[in-house]
Amino acid sequence: MEHIENITEIRAAVKHILFEEYHLESVNDIFDLDGETLAEMYEQFKCVMEEYGLDGEDVESILNGIDG
């Protein structure tokens, strides 16, 4: 993964979404969510992406670096 500014802050935001708001136990639990919940989560990730100037590959790298 290329250097991403504020990676610690971004990971904290993503972890909050996954584990605090959606109560997932691991990143892999995303695959068990229904379409409506996934759409809601996507909108939250989209806000994080826009705030930090990330693209989809950056988010994938961040998710791969998170263990729940």
PDB file of C-alpha atoms in Angstrom:
ATOM      1  CA  MET A   1       0.000   0.000   0.000  1.00  0.00           C
ATOM      2  CA  GLU A   2       1.395   3.386  -0.903  1.00  0.00           C
ATOM      3  CA  HIS A   3       1.659   5.939   1.879  1.00  0.00           C
ATOM      4  CA  ILE A   4      -1.705   7.381   2.887  1.00  0.00           C
ATOM      5  CA  GLU A   5      -1.711  10.515   5.023  1.00  0.00           C
ATOM      6  CA  ASN A   6      -3.572  10.197   8.341  1.00  0.00           C
ATOM      7  CA  ILE A   7      -3.771   6.396   8.037  1.00  0.00           C
ATOM      8  CA  THR A   8      -4.240   5.964  11.807  1.00  0.00           C
ATOM      9  CA  GLU A   9      -7.119   8.446  11.860  1.00  0.00           C
ATOM     10  CA  ILE A  10      -8.711   6.863   8.787  1.00  0.00           C
ATOM     11  CA  ARG A  11      -8.456   3.352  10.240  1.00  0.00           C
ATOM     12  CA  ALA A  12     -10.054   4.618  13.454  1.00  0.00           C
ATOM     13  CA  ALA A  13     -12.974   6.073  11.468  1.00  0.00           C
ATOM     14  CA  VAL A  14     -13.434   2.852   9.495  1.00  0.00           C
ATOM     15  CA  LYS A  15     -13.184   0.702  12.635  1.00  0.00           C
ATOM     16  CA  HIS A  16     -15.815   2.886  14.288  1.00  0.00           C
ATOM     17  CA  ILE A  17     -18.188   2.325  11.373  1.00  0.00           C
ATOM     18  CA  LEU A  18     -17.597  -1.428  11.266  1.00  0.00           C
ATOM     19  CA  PHE A  19     -17.405  -2.358  14.914  1.00  0.00           C
ATOM     20  CA  GLU A  20     -19.252   0.360  16.817  1.00  0.00           C
ATOM     21  CA  GLU A  21     -22.065   1.327  14.457  1.00  0.00           C
ATOM     22  CA  TYR A  22     -22.665  -2.041  12.780  1.00  0.00           C
ATOM     23  CA  HIS A  23     -21.395  -4.294  15.592  1.00  0.00           C
ATOM     24  CA  LEU A  24     -19.419  -6.544  13.244  1.00  0.00           C
ATOM     25  CA  GLU A  25     -16.952  -8.963  14.781  1.00  0.00           C
ATOM     26  CA  SER A  26     -14.594  -8.962  11.786  1.00  0.00           C
ATOM     27  CA  VAL A  27     -14.187  -7.268   8.426  1.00  0.00           C
ATOM     28  CA  ASN A  28     -15.334 -10.506   6.767  1.00  0.00           C
ATOM     29  CA  ASP A  29     -18.780 -10.058   8.360  1.00  0.00           C
ATOM     30  CA  ILE A  30     -19.421  -7.397   5.691  1.00  0.00           C
ATOM     31  CA  PHE A  31     -20.206 -10.257   3.299  1.00  0.00           C
ATOM     32  CA  ASP A  32     -23.114 -11.373   5.514  1.00  0.00           C
ATOM     33  CA  LEU A  33     -24.907  -8.005   5.488  1.00  0.00           C
ATOM     34  CA  ASP A  34     -28.125  -7.402   3.571  1.00  0.00           C
ATOM     35  CA  GLY A  35     -28.208  -4.991   0.644  1.00  0.00           C
ATOM     36  CA  GLU A  36     -29.812  -2.124   2.541  1.00  0.00           C
ATOM     37  CA  THR A  37     -27.244  -2.270   5.343  1.00  0.00           C
ATOM     38  CA  LEU A  38     -24.405  -2.486   2.816  1.00  0.00           C
ATOM     39  CA  ALA A  39     -25.754   0.588   1.038  1.00  0.00           C
ATOM     40  CA  GLU A  40     -25.879   2.527   4.318  1.00  0.00           C
ATOM     41  CA  MET A  41     -22.346   1.447   5.198  1.00  0.00           C
ATOM     42  CA  TYR A  42     -21.128   2.365   1.715  1.00  0.00           C
ATOM     43  CA  GLU A  43     -22.482   5.893   2.163  1.00  0.00           C
ATOM     44  CA  GLN A  44     -20.524   6.225   5.395  1.00  0.00           C
ATOM     45  CA  PHE A  45     -17.349   4.891   3.744  1.00  0.00           C
ATOM     46  CA  LYS A  46     -17.940   7.295   0.868  1.00  0.00           C
ATOM     47  CA  CYS A  47     -17.945  10.220   3.306  1.00  0.00           C
ATOM     48  CA  VAL A  48     -14.635   9.032   4.784  1.00  0.00           C
ATOM     49  CA  MET A  49     -13.199   8.583   1.276  1.00  0.00           C
ATOM     50  CA  GLU A  50     -14.224  12.107   0.263  1.00  0.00           C
ATOM     51  CA  GLU A  51     -12.979  13.655   3.505  1.00  0.00           C
ATOM     52  CA  TYR A  52      -9.511  12.120   3.096  1.00  0.00           C
ATOM     53  CA  GLY A  53      -9.306  12.079  -0.705  1.00  0.00           C
ATOM     54  CA  LEU A  54      -9.212   8.279  -0.982  1.00  0.00           C
ATOM     55  CA  ASP A  55     -10.184   5.979  -3.822  1.00  0.00           C
ATOM     56  CA  GLY A  56     -11.610   2.452  -3.731  1.00  0.00           C
ATOM     57  CA  GLU A  57      -8.184   0.798  -3.774  1.00  0.00           C
ATOM     58  CA  ASP A  58      -7.133   2.849  -0.740  1.00  0.00           C
ATOM     59  CA  VAL A  59     -10.229   1.742   1.166  1.00  0.00           C
ATOM     60  CA  GLU A  60      -9.609  -1.889   0.220  1.00  0.00           C
ATOM     61  CA  SER A  61      -6.050  -1.591   1.543  1.00  0.00           C
ATOM     62  CA  ILE A  62      -7.317  -0.009   4.747  1.00  0.00           C
ATOM     63  CA  LEU A  63      -9.912  -2.763   5.235  1.00  0.00           C
ATOM     64  CA  ASN A  64      -7.247  -5.404   4.611  1.00  0.00           C
ATOM     65  CA  GLY A  65      -5.169  -3.804   7.383  1.00  0.00           C
ATOM     66  CA  ILE A  66      -7.966  -3.995   9.959  1.00  0.00           C
ATOM     67  CA  ASP A  67      -8.634  -7.057  12.025  1.00  0.00           C
ATOM     68  CA  GLY A  68     -11.645  -7.181  14.234  1.00  0.00           C
TER      69      GLY A  68
END
